[in-house]
Structure formats: C-alpha cells, structure tokens
Coordinates of C-alpha atoms in Angstrom, one line a residue:
M1297 CA 0.0 0.0 0.0
S1298 CA 1.4 3.4 -1.0
T1299 CA 1.9 6.3 1.5
E1300 CA -0.9 8.2 -0.2
E1301 CA -3.3 5.3 0.2
E1302 CA -2.3 4.9 3.9
N1303 CA -3.0 8.6 4.5
R1304 CA -6.4 8.2 2.9
T1305 CA -7.4 5.2 4.9
V1306 CA -6.9 6.9 8.2
F1307 CA -9.0 9.9 7.3
D1308 CA -12.1 9.0 9.3
V1309 CA -14.5 10.9 11.5
A1310 CA -11.9 11.2 14.3
A1311 CA -9.4 12.6 11.8
A1312 CA -12.0 15.0 10.4
S1313 CA -12.9 16.1 14.0
M1314 CA -9.2 16.8 14.8
L1315 CA -8.9 18.8 11.6
T1316 CA -11.8 21.0 12.2
K1317 CA -10.6 21.6 15.8
E1318 CA -7.2 22.8 14.5
L1319 CA -8.9 25.1 12.1
R1320 CA -11.2 26.5 14.8
D1321 CA -8.2 27.2 17.0
V1322 CA -6.5 29.1 14.2
F1323 CA -9.7 31.0 13.5
A1324 CA -10.1 31.9 17.2
S1325 CA -6.6 33.4 17.1
G1326 CA -7.8 36.1 14.7
K1327 CA -5.1 35.3 12.2
T1328 CA -7.3 35.1 9.2
R1329 CA -9.3 38.2 10.0
S1330 CA -6.6 40.7 9.1
Y1331 CA -6.6 42.5 5.8
E1332 CA -2.9 41.6 5.3
W1333 CA -3.5 37.9 5.7
R1334 CA -6.3 37.8 3.2
I1335 CA -4.3 39.8 0.6
S1336 CA -1.2 37.7 1.0
Q1337 CA -3.2 34.5 0.3
L1338 CA -4.9 36.0 -2.8
K1339 CA -1.5 37.1 -4.1
S1340 CA 0.0 33.7 -3.5
M1341 CA -2.9 32.1 -5.4
I1342 CA -2.0 34.3 -8.4
K1343 CA 1.6 33.3 -8.1
M1344 CA 0.6 29.7 -8.1
C1345 CA -1.3 30.1 -11.3
D1346 CA 1.6 31.9 -13.0
E1347 CA 4.1 29.3 -12.0
H1348 CA 2.1 26.2 -12.7
E1349 CA -0.1 27.0 -15.7
E1350 CA 1.3 24.1 -17.7
D1351 CA 0.9 21.7 -14.8
I1352 CA -2.7 22.7 -14.4
A1353 CA -3.5 22.3 -18.1
D1354 CA -1.8 18.9 -18.1
A1355 CA -3.9 17.7 -15.2
L1356 CA -7.1 18.9 -16.8
H1357 CA -6.1 17.0 -20.0
Q1358 CA -5.4 13.8 -18.0
D1359 CA -8.8 14.0 -16.2
L1360 CA -11.0 15.0 -19.1
S1361 CA -8.9 15.2 -22.3
K1362 CA -9.7 18.8 -22.3
P1363 CA -8.3 20.7 -25.3
K1364 CA -5.5 23.0 -24.1
L1365 CA -7.3 26.0 -25.5
E1366 CA -10.5 25.1 -23.6
S1367 CA -8.5 24.7 -20.4
I1368 CA -6.9 28.0 -20.9
V1369 CA -10.1 29.8 -21.8
Y1370 CA -12.5 28.3 -19.2
E1371 CA -10.3 27.1 -16.4
L1372 CA -7.3 29.4 -16.7
L1373 CA -7.3 32.3 -19.1
Q1374 CA -9.7 35.0 -20.1
R1375 CA -8.9 36.3 -23.6
Q1376 CA -9.5 39.9 -24.4
S1377 CA -8.7 39.8 -28.1
Y1378 CA -8.6 37.1 -30.7
C1379 CA -8.4 36.3 -34.4
N1380 CA -12.0 36.6 -35.8
W1381 CA -13.9 39.4 -34.1
D1382 CA -17.6 39.3 -33.3
S1383 CA -18.1 36.0 -35.1
G1384 CA -17.9 33.3 -32.5
W1385 CA -17.7 33.6 -28.7
G1386 CA -15.7 35.4 -26.1
F1387 CA -15.6 37.2 -22.7
G1388 CA -16.6 40.7 -21.9
T1389 CA -17.1 42.8 -25.0
T1390 CA -14.8 40.8 -27.2
R1391 CA -15.9 37.8 -29.2
F1392 CA -13.7 35.3 -31.0
E1393 CA -13.7 32.1 -33.0
C1394 CA -11.4 29.2 -32.3
T1395 CA -9.9 29.0 -35.8
G1396 CA -6.8 30.3 -37.4
E1397 CA -3.5 31.3 -35.8
E1398 CA -3.7 33.1 -32.5
R1399 CA -2.8 36.8 -32.6
S1400 CA -2.6 39.7 -30.2
I1401 CA -3.6 37.5 -27.2
R1402 CA -3.8 39.2 -23.9
T1403 CA -4.4 36.6 -21.3
I1404 CA -5.7 37.0 -17.7
T1405 CA -6.7 33.9 -15.8
M1406 CA -10.3 33.6 -14.7
L1407 CA -9.1 32.6 -11.3
K1408 CA -6.6 35.5 -11.3
N1409 CA -9.4 37.8 -12.4
S1410 CA -11.3 36.7 -9.2
C1411 CA -8.2 37.2 -7.1
A1412 CA -7.4 40.5 -8.7
L1413 CA -10.9 41.8 -8.2
A1414 CA -10.8 40.7 -4.6
I1415 CA -7.5 42.4 -4.0
K1416 CA -8.7 45.6 -5.6
E1417 CA -12.1 45.7 -3.8
L1418 CA -11.3 44.0 -0.5
K1419 CA -10.9 47.1 1.6
Q1420 CA -14.2 48.4 0.4
W1421 CA -15.9 45.0 1.0
M1422 CA -14.5 44.8 4.5
M1423 CA -15.6 48.4 5.3
P1424 CA -18.7 48.7 7.6
E1425 CA -21.7 49.8 5.7
K1426 CA -23.5 52.8 7.2
A1427 CA -27.2 52.3 8.0
K1428 CA -30.0 54.8 8.7
T1429 CA -31.5 55.1 12.2
S1430 CA -34.8 56.3 13.4
L1431 CA -36.2 58.9 15.8
L1432 CA -36.9 56.0 18.2
T1433 CA -33.1 55.6 18.9
F1434 CA -32.1 59.2 18.5
P1435 CA -29.3 60.1 19.0
S1436 CA -27.6 57.1 17.5
S1437 CA -25.7 55.7 14.5
A1438 CA -25.7 52.2 12.9
E1439 CA -23.7 50.1 10.6
I1440 CA -23.5 46.6 9.0
V1441 CA -20.3 44.8 9.7
S1442 CA -19.1 41.9 7.6
E1443 CA -17.5 39.3 9.7
P1444 CA -16.1 35.9 8.7
L1445 CA -18.3 32.9 9.4
G1446 CA -15.5 30.8 10.8
V1447 CA -14.6 27.3 9.5
V1448 CA -16.0 26.4 6.1
L1449 CA -16.1 23.4 3.9
I1450 CA -15.8 23.6 0.1
I1451 CA -16.7 20.5 -1.9
S1452 CA -16.0 20.9 -5.6
A1453 CA -17.0 19.3 -8.8
W1454 CA -15.2 17.2 -11.5
N1455 CA -16.2 19.0 -14.7
Y1456 CA -14.2 22.2 -14.0
P1457 CA -12.1 20.8 -11.2
F1458 CA -9.6 23.6 -11.0
L1459 CA -11.9 26.7 -11.3
L1460 CA -14.7 25.2 -9.2
S1461 CA -12.3 24.3 -6.5
L1462 CA -10.5 27.6 -6.2
D1463 CA -13.1 30.2 -7.2
P1464 CA -15.1 29.6 -4.0
L1465 CA -11.8 29.5 -2.1
V1466 CA -11.2 33.1 -3.2
G1467 CA -14.5 34.1 -1.5
A1468 CA -13.7 32.2 1.7
I1469 CA -10.3 33.7 1.9
S1470 CA -11.5 37.2 1.2
A1471 CA -14.1 36.9 3.9
G1472 CA -11.4 35.8 6.4
N1473 CA -12.3 32.2 7.1
T1474 CA -10.3 29.1 7.7
M1475 CA -11.3 26.3 5.4
V1476 CA -11.1 22.8 4.0
L1477 CA -11.2 22.1 0.3
K1478 CA -12.4 18.7 -0.8
P1479 CA -11.7 18.3 -4.6
S1480 CA -13.6 15.7 -6.7
E1481 CA -12.2 12.2 -6.8
L1482 CA -13.5 11.9 -10.3
S1483 CA -10.8 14.3 -11.5
P1484 CA -7.8 12.6 -9.7
A1485 CA -5.0 14.4 -11.5
T1486 CA -6.4 17.9 -10.7
S1487 CA -7.2 16.8 -7.1
S1488 CA -3.7 15.5 -6.6
L1489 CA -2.2 18.7 -8.0
L1490 CA -4.3 20.9 -5.8
A1491 CA -3.3 18.8 -2.8
K1492 CA 0.3 19.4 -3.7
L1493 CA 0.3 23.1 -4.7
L1494 CA -2.0 24.7 -2.1
P1495 CA 0.2 23.8 0.9
E1496 CA 3.2 25.1 -1.0
Y1497 CA 1.6 28.5 -1.7
L1498 CA -1.1 29.1 0.9
D1499 CA -1.2 29.2 4.7
V1500 CA -1.3 25.5 5.5
S1501 CA -2.5 26.1 9.0
S1502 CA -5.6 27.9 7.8
I1503 CA -6.3 26.2 4.4
K1504 CA -6.5 22.4 4.2
V1505 CA -7.0 20.0 1.3
V1506 CA -8.6 16.6 1.9
E1507 CA -8.5 14.1 -1.0
G1508 CA -10.6 11.0 -1.2
A1509 CA -14.1 9.8 -2.1
V1510 CA -17.3 9.0 -0.4
S1511 CA -15.9 7.9 3.0
E1512 CA -13.7 11.0 3.3
T1513 CA -16.5 13.3 2.3
S1514 CA -18.9 11.6 4.7
A1515 CA -16.4 12.0 7.5
L1516 CA -16.1 15.7 6.7
L1517 CA -19.9 16.1 6.6
E1518 CA -20.2 14.6 10.1
Q1519 CA -18.5 17.7 11.5
K1520 CA -20.0 21.0 12.4
W1521 CA -19.1 23.7 9.9
D1522 CA -20.0 27.4 9.7
K1523 CA -20.8 27.1 6.0
I1524 CA -20.7 24.3 3.4
F1525 CA -20.3 25.2 -0.2
Y1526 CA -21.1 22.4 -2.6
T1527 CA -20.9 22.2 -6.4
G1528 CA -22.3 19.1 -8.0
N1529 CA -25.6 17.3 -8.6
G1530 CA -28.9 17.4 -6.8
R1531 CA -28.6 13.9 -5.4
V1532 CA -25.5 14.6 -3.5
G1533 CA -26.8 18.1 -2.8
R1534 CA -29.6 16.6 -0.8
I1535 CA -27.1 14.6 1.2
V1536 CA -25.0 17.7 1.9
M1537 CA -28.1 19.7 3.0
A1538 CA -29.3 16.9 5.3
A1539 CA -25.9 16.6 6.9
A1540 CA -25.7 20.4 7.3
A1541 CA -29.2 20.5 8.9
K1542 CA -28.1 18.4 11.8
H1543 CA -25.9 21.3 12.9
L1544 CA -28.1 24.1 11.4
T1545 CA -25.2 24.9 9.1
P1546 CA -26.0 27.2 6.2
V1547 CA -25.2 26.0 2.7
V1548 CA -24.5 27.2 -0.8
L1549 CA -25.5 24.6 -3.3
E1550 CA -24.4 25.1 -6.9
L1551 CA -26.3 22.4 -8.7
G1552 CA -27.7 22.3 -12.3
G1553 CA -30.8 21.3 -14.1
K1554 CA -32.2 21.2 -17.6
S1555 CA -31.2 24.7 -19.0
P1556 CA -33.3 25.5 -22.0
V1557 CA -32.5 27.5 -25.1
V1558 CA -35.5 29.1 -26.9
V1559 CA -34.8 30.0 -30.5
D1560 CA -37.1 32.5 -32.3
S1561 CA -37.3 33.2 -36.0
G1562 CA -35.9 36.3 -37.7
I1563 CA -32.5 36.2 -36.0
D1564 CA -28.9 35.9 -37.3
L1565 CA -29.1 32.1 -37.3
Q1566 CA -25.3 31.6 -37.9
I1567 CA -24.3 33.6 -34.9
A1568 CA -27.0 32.0 -32.8
T1569 CA -25.9 28.5 -33.7
R1570 CA -22.2 29.2 -33.2
R1571 CA -23.0 30.5 -29.7
I1572 CA -25.1 27.5 -28.9
I1573 CA -22.4 25.1 -30.2
I1574 CA -19.6 26.7 -28.2
G1575 CA -21.9 26.9 -25.1
K1576 CA -22.8 23.3 -25.5
W1577 CA -19.9 21.3 -27.0
G1578 CA -17.2 23.9 -26.5
C1579 CA -17.9 23.8 -22.7
N1580 CA -16.5 20.5 -21.8
N1581 CA -18.6 18.7 -24.4
G1582 CA -21.8 19.5 -22.6
Q1583 CA -20.5 18.5 -19.2
A1584 CA -21.2 21.9 -17.6
C1585 CA -24.0 23.0 -15.2
I1586 CA -24.9 25.9 -17.4
S1587 CA -24.7 24.0 -20.7
P1588 CA -27.8 24.1 -23.0
D1589 CA -29.8 21.0 -22.2
Y1590 CA -32.4 21.3 -24.9
I1591 CA -33.7 23.7 -27.5
I1592 CA -37.3 24.8 -28.0
T1593 CA -38.3 26.3 -31.3
T1594 CA -41.2 26.5 -33.8
K1595 CA -41.7 24.1 -36.7
D1596 CA -41.0 26.7 -39.4
C1597 CA -37.6 27.4 -37.7
A1598 CA -36.5 23.9 -36.8
D1599 CA -35.2 22.7 -40.1
K1600 CA -33.2 25.9 -40.7
L1601 CA -31.8 25.6 -37.2
V1602 CA -30.7 22.0 -37.6
D1603 CA -29.1 22.8 -41.0
S1604 CA -27.2 25.7 -39.5
L1605 CA -26.1 23.6 -36.5
K1606 CA -24.8 20.8 -38.8
K1607 CA -22.9 23.3 -40.9
E1608 CA -21.2 25.0 -38.0
L1609 CA -20.4 21.8 -36.2
E1610 CA -18.6 20.5 -39.2
T1611 CA -16.7 23.7 -39.5
F1612 CA -15.6 23.6 -35.9
Y1613 CA -15.0 19.8 -35.4
G1614 CA -14.6 18.4 -38.9
E1615 CA -16.4 15.5 -40.7
N1616 CA -15.4 13.0 -38.0
P1617 CA -15.7 14.7 -34.6
L1618 CA -14.5 11.5 -32.9
E1619 CA -11.0 12.4 -34.1
S1620 CA -11.3 16.1 -33.2
K1621 CA -8.7 17.4 -30.7
D1622 CA -11.1 20.2 -29.7
I1623 CA -13.8 18.1 -27.9
S1624 CA -13.4 16.8 -24.4
R1625 CA -14.2 13.1 -23.6
I1626 CA -16.9 11.8 -21.3
V1627 CA -15.5 11.8 -17.7
N1628 CA -15.8 8.0 -17.1
S1629 CA -17.5 4.8 -18.2
N1630 CA -20.5 5.2 -15.9
H1631 CA -21.4 8.6 -17.5
F1632 CA -20.7 7.1 -20.9
S1633 CA -23.2 4.3 -20.2
R1634 CA -25.8 6.7 -18.8
L1635 CA -25.6 8.9 -22.0
T1636 CA -25.8 5.7 -24.2
K1637 CA -28.9 4.7 -22.4
L1638 CA -30.5 8.1 -23.1
L1639 CA -29.7 7.7 -26.8
D1640 CA -30.9 4.1 -27.0
D1641 CA -34.3 4.9 -25.6
D1642 CA -36.9 3.7 -28.1
K1643 CA -38.7 7.1 -28.0
V1644 CA -35.7 9.0 -29.3
S1645 CA -33.4 6.5 -31.1
G1646 CA -35.1 7.4 -34.4
K1647 CA -35.0 11.1 -33.8
I1648 CA -31.2 11.5 -34.3
V1649 CA -30.6 13.9 -37.2
Y1650 CA -26.9 14.5 -36.6
G1651 CA -24.1 12.6 -34.8
G1652 CA -24.7 9.8 -32.5
E1653 CA -21.4 8.0 -33.1
R1654 CA -19.6 6.6 -30.1
D1655 CA -16.1 5.4 -29.2
E1656 CA -16.5 3.5 -25.9
A1657 CA -12.8 2.7 -25.7
N1658 CA -11.9 6.4 -25.7
L1659 CA -15.1 7.5 -23.9
K1660 CA -16.1 9.8 -26.8
I1661 CA -19.6 10.6 -28.2
T1662 CA -19.9 13.0 -31.1
P1663 CA -22.1 16.1 -30.9
T1664 CA -25.6 14.7 -31.3
I1665 CA -28.8 16.5 -32.4
L1666 CA -32.2 15.0 -31.9
L1667 CA -35.3 16.6 -33.6
D1668 CA -38.9 16.7 -32.3
V1669 CA -38.2 14.7 -29.2
P1670 CA -41.2 13.6 -27.1
R1671 CA -41.4 15.4 -23.8
D1672 CA -42.0 12.1 -21.9
S1673 CA -38.8 10.5 -23.2
L1674 CA -36.0 9.6 -20.9
I1675 CA -33.7 12.3 -22.3
M1676 CA -36.2 14.9 -21.2
K1677 CA -36.6 13.6 -17.6
E1678 CA -33.1 14.2 -16.3
E1679 CA -30.2 16.7 -16.8
I1680 CA -28.2 15.4 -19.8
F1681 CA -24.8 16.6 -18.9
G1682 CA -23.2 15.5 -22.1
P1683 CA -23.0 16.0 -25.9
L1684 CA -26.7 15.2 -26.7
L1685 CA -29.0 18.1 -27.7
P1686 CA -32.7 17.4 -28.2
I1687 CA -34.9 19.9 -30.0
L1688 CA -38.6 20.3 -28.9
I1689 CA -41.2 21.8 -31.3
V1690 CA -43.9 24.2 -30.2
S1691 CA -46.7 26.0 -32.1
K1692 CA -45.6 29.4 -31.1
I1693 CA -42.6 30.7 -29.1
E1694 CA -44.7 31.8 -26.2
D1695 CA -45.6 28.2 -25.6
S1696 CA -42.0 27.6 -24.5
W1697 CA -42.6 29.4 -21.2
D1698 CA -45.1 26.6 -20.1
V1699 CA -42.7 23.9 -21.3
I1700 CA -39.9 25.3 -19.2
N1701 CA -42.0 26.1 -16.1
S1702 CA -43.6 22.6 -16.2
G1703 CA -40.2 21.2 -15.0
T1704 CA -37.9 22.1 -12.1
K1705 CA -36.3 25.6 -12.2
P1706 CA -33.0 25.5 -14.3
L1707 CA -29.7 27.0 -13.4
A1708 CA -29.7 29.0 -16.6
A1709 CA -32.2 29.9 -19.4
Y1710 CA -31.4 31.3 -22.8
L1711 CA -33.5 33.1 -25.5
F1712 CA -32.4 34.1 -29.0
T1713 CA -34.7 36.7 -30.4
N1714 CA -34.9 40.3 -31.7
N1715 CA -38.4 40.8 -30.3
K1716 CA -38.4 43.1 -27.4
K1717 CA -41.7 41.9 -26.1
L1718 CA -40.5 38.3 -26.1
K1719 CA -37.4 39.3 -24.2
E1720 CA -39.5 41.0 -21.5
Q1721 CA -41.9 38.0 -21.3
F1722 CA -39.1 35.5 -21.0
V1723 CA -37.4 37.4 -18.2
M1724 CA -40.7 37.8 -16.3
S1725 CA -42.2 34.4 -17.0
V1726 CA -39.2 32.0 -16.7
S1727 CA -37.7 31.4 -13.2
A1728 CA -34.1 30.4 -13.5
G1729 CA -30.8 31.0 -11.7
G1730 CA -29.7 33.3 -14.4
V1731 CA -30.8 34.4 -17.9
T1732 CA -28.9 35.4 -21.0
I1733 CA -30.5 36.8 -24.1
N1734 CA -28.9 36.1 -27.4
D1735 CA -25.9 34.2 -26.0
I1736 CA -25.0 31.3 -23.9
A1737 CA -23.5 31.3 -20.4
M1738 CA -22.0 34.8 -20.7
H1739 CA -23.7 36.1 -17.6
L1740 CA -21.0 34.1 -15.7
A1741 CA -18.4 36.5 -17.1
I1742 CA -19.9 39.5 -15.4
H1743 CA -18.6 39.7 -11.8
T1744 CA -21.2 42.3 -10.8
L1745 CA -23.9 39.6 -11.4
P1746 CA -24.5 36.8 -8.8
F1747 CA -24.2 33.3 -10.1
G1748 CA -26.4 30.6 -8.5
G1749 CA -29.5 28.6 -8.8
V1750 CA -33.1 28.7 -7.6
G1751 CA -35.2 25.8 -6.4
E1752 CA -33.7 22.5 -7.4
S1753 CA -30.9 24.1 -9.3
G1754 CA -29.4 25.4 -6.1
T1755 CA -29.4 27.9 -3.3
G1756 CA -27.1 30.8 -2.6
S1757 CA -24.8 32.6 -5.1
Y1758 CA -21.2 33.7 -5.6
H1759 CA -18.8 35.6 -8.0
G1760 CA -17.3 39.0 -7.2
I1761 CA -18.7 40.6 -4.0
F1762 CA -21.3 37.8 -3.9
S1763 CA -18.5 35.4 -3.1
F1764 CA -17.4 37.6 -0.2
D1765 CA -21.0 37.8 1.1
A1766 CA -21.5 34.1 0.7
F1767 CA -18.8 33.5 3.4
S1768 CA -19.6 36.5 5.6
H1769 CA -22.1 37.3 8.3
K1770 CA -23.7 40.7 8.0
K1771 CA -23.7 41.8 11.6
A1772 CA -26.1 44.6 12.7
V1773 CA -24.4 47.2 15.0
L1774 CA -26.1 50.1 16.8
Y1775 CA -24.2 52.8 18.6
R1776 CA -25.9 54.9 21.3
S1777 CA -24.7 57.4 23.9
F1778 CA -26.0 58.1 27.4
M1779 CA -27.8 61.2 26.1
G1780 CA -31.4 61.3 25.1
D1781 CA -32.6 58.7 27.6
A1782 CA -36.4 59.0 27.2
A1783 CA -38.5 58.4 30.3
L1784 CA -41.4 57.0 28.2
R1785 CA -39.6 53.7 27.6
Y1786 CA -39.7 52.9 31.4
P1787 CA -42.7 52.0 33.6
P1788 CA -45.2 53.0 34.7
Y1789 CA -46.7 53.0 31.2
T1790 CA -49.4 55.7 30.9
L1791 CA -51.7 56.2 27.9
G1792 CA -49.7 59.3 27.0
K1793 CA -46.4 57.3 27.0
I1794 CA -48.1 54.6 24.8
R1795 CA -49.4 57.2 22.3
L1796 CA -46.0 58.9 22.1
M1797 CA -44.2 55.6 21.7
K1798 CA -46.5 54.6 18.8
A1799 CA -45.9 57.9 17.2
L1800 CA -42.2 57.7 17.5
M1801 CA -42.2 54.2 15.9
T1802 CA -43.8 55.8 12.7
S1803 CA -40.9 58.3 12.4
N1804 CA -43.5 60.8 11.2
L1805 CA -42.9 64.3 12.6
W1806 CA -46.6 65.4 12.3
T1807 CA -47.8 62.2 14.1
I1808 CA -45.2 62.8 16.8
L1809 CA -46.2 66.4 17.2
R1810 CA -49.9 65.4 17.5
A1811 CA -49.0 62.8 20.2
L1812 CA -47.0 65.4 22.2
L1813 CA -50.0 67.8 22.1
G1814 CA -52.3 65.0 23.1
L1815 CA -54.3 65.3 19.9
S1816 CA -54.0 61.6 18.9

C-alpha cells in the first residue's frame, strides 16, 4: 500500500474532527481576520497560477482530455482579443472564433481575475456599511459589519475541477475564514495537483486540502461547519443539505438542471448556432452545469436551425468529430453508459438527425442533435450533462414558457430573439438561476452579477462581491450614547407614553407632534 493510500485510509470521522478543531483554534486566534493575511493569500494564489499554468493544463487533460485551449479559456485564461472578431464567442465585450492562428492575445486567468478583483475591492468589501437610524433611537448611529463565518467546507465538482475548487476559495479567503477544500475524486489528476500546490503557496495552518471519495466526504460532513459550499448534482446536494441540517449549518448549493434554449425566428441564425455550439460542446462537451440541455423552437424554424447547427459543427469539429482534438471526452465509463442509455431509448433512437457516433474505448460521443423529441422521453426527464442536444417543437414561441415552467427551475435559461416583447416576457415568466438573451453562459463573465441557482438548481450565489458575502455574516451594530434617555420607555406606562411611543415608531414628525400635544 502506498503512502498516499495509507493517508487516505486513516482519514475517518476522528481525523476530520481533529482537523476542524485545529482550524477552529486558528480562526479563534484572529489570524485570518486581518486584511494583510487575506491579501497575502490571494496574491499567493495568483503566483501559483503563474508558475504552474502548464501543470494545471496537463492535469485537466489527464482528467477530461480537455483541449488545451479550452482549459486555458475556461479554467485558466480570459482572452480579451482574438483572431476573428464578433463571429464566435468570447468574454466581456470581445468575441472570437477558435480557428486560425492566435494573434494579439492578452491573457488573464479567470481565477486570477477573481483574485485581482478581490485584491482591488477587499478594503471596500470589509468596510462597515452605514445604515440609517430612526427617531426611536435618537441620537444614534448604525452600521452593518461583515464578519467571517468561521470554519468552512468547500466540496468541488469534477467537470471544471480547478476553477470550481479555487473560485469559492477566493471568497472564503477574502471573507477571512479558515477552510477545508475537498476536490472531486472523479478528477484525480487535478485533485492531486491541488493537494500538492496549495500547501506550497497558501497558509497550510488555515487552508487544508482533503482528498478522497465517499468515506472521506462523509467524515467531513459529520463535522460542524459554519458554512458548506457544494458544487455538483442534486442527489449529493440533498445529502449535503441533510448533513448540514443536523448542525443548522447554512449551505450554498451550486447544482444544475435542464437549462433551456429558446430560438425565435428572424434572428442571425449563424451567430446564434455558433454561440449555442460553443456553449454546449465547447464547454467540456456538454458536461457543464450551465450548458444548454435542450432547444425549443417552432416548426418553421426547426429545419433551418438544424441545418445551421450541422454546418457550423462540421466547420468547428470536422467531418469526423470523434477524431477532433477540440472536444473533451466523457468523464468516465459510468457517465458514458448513462448517456448511451439516453440515446438508445426507443422514443428517441429514431430522432437523431446528426451525430450519435460513439467510441467507448476512448469515452467519446460525437455532438448529437435529436429533432422533435417527445417530452415524456428519458432524455427529457433528467439533466443530460453530455453532448446530446434534443430539440422540442412548439406551435408558437410563447408556448415555450409553459414547457420550461412545467419542470424544475433550471440554473440558466437562454433566449435568442430580436423581439423586445418576447425578451420581457421571457425574463418575467421563466424562473431560473440566471438568464442570458442572445448568447450562452455569458452572464458568468460579469462579476457584478450573482451566479447561483433557484429551487432544485441550487441555493445561494457567488462571484465577485457575492463570493465575499457568501462566506460572511452581516452583523447589525447600533451605537448609542447616554444622552437622550427618554422616560417614556420605562414603567409605569401611561396612555400618554403609549401614544407617544406609537408615534415615535412611525418616524412621522406630524404624528409625533400630535402625540406630544395630546391630539392623537
């Protein structure tokens, strides 16, 4: 048995209890509360990314066969300029297409973006927020103080194992907590790399990494935490929430769901399909929580949409996508079998209009489009989380709202249209964690927007200041002096005192004046 295996076997409930006690002692010392500690950790995280970019990309390739460019764009780098402008996809105001030779590339890691933003804004985030007071407490002042929650647990996912591990960590550090990171065992190369790098760059007394699978996670969930942040599926999310409930521990659950894409007629179909393709198959081959799960469109638009999807898919991934270097593989054989079962369902097996090829040995399935899929088919009953994209047909676009709302609330919802009224109806009628109009997943790139689910797609949110808030308690503080001590708050309580007290609680000067004059 290797040393690593020995270390894992001894991480039981007792070891987890000892770990949390150590972290509570560190937190109690006040070490992590200082501005200087928080900044130093964030800067060290940036340094880690700079010095190990190749190692991170290699680990992601080992775990998911992620194309290096995809690892760079989605896990590591945020590109500000690229070869073909406004023709494909991008971040911020810049759009680009993944073809041709790279030129004029200015790269900023997505994680480094989070760290840089936190470094820039941390003093402001930590600053007490002034709050208004009322005549009832005059003279007084009030503020809202952000304080760290304490000892937090972060359980990350396998599909973006680097970003989804460390992005929540940025929020936990910025807020001044001590923490445990539990990477996903389904991405072992990235998990191992994180376990190696974090102790080298970050404060090992305050930030711990625990590797392992179900037993290790179960041991961690037995402990009392001040917050649990979980990214993954709803099944495990329920387990996490049940474990947290035993200790009344608050949770952030970043889950998923069936994120719909509604496609209207009269749009630039080429741009729309390119954005759908890169949001679906360009995002880890559909293995992303905000990936388009299905399309809804009208009969007169469906054939044109399919033709455009076919054309652009061939442009991006060639005539044989199984050989493409630009598509990730399925994470493991279990997920491959699950996706195969969805395809082989009798209700949809004859609905495939593009793709459907499989390479079980290499865990690859080509981008697959299914047209006019029945709503009661297996593929429409669960989150697909893979390269399959069913298309539903409705009589009119407005019927899409009922289709979406008949299921659980998705993490994201997308609409492609030029119709202002449809945009307004979509935003008002469809409940989802986030909505993007005329693009896919780009709301994630805006740090001033919260990212999170609603209902079964999750609870709580993060990104930017919302990450800081997720790991902070907003403490109400009222300051009073010994002046202005009103006799009316003390017994005996006369009718006059009661009238005046009621008036003061309204903060209305005319009402107070009437009470003082005995007119109310």
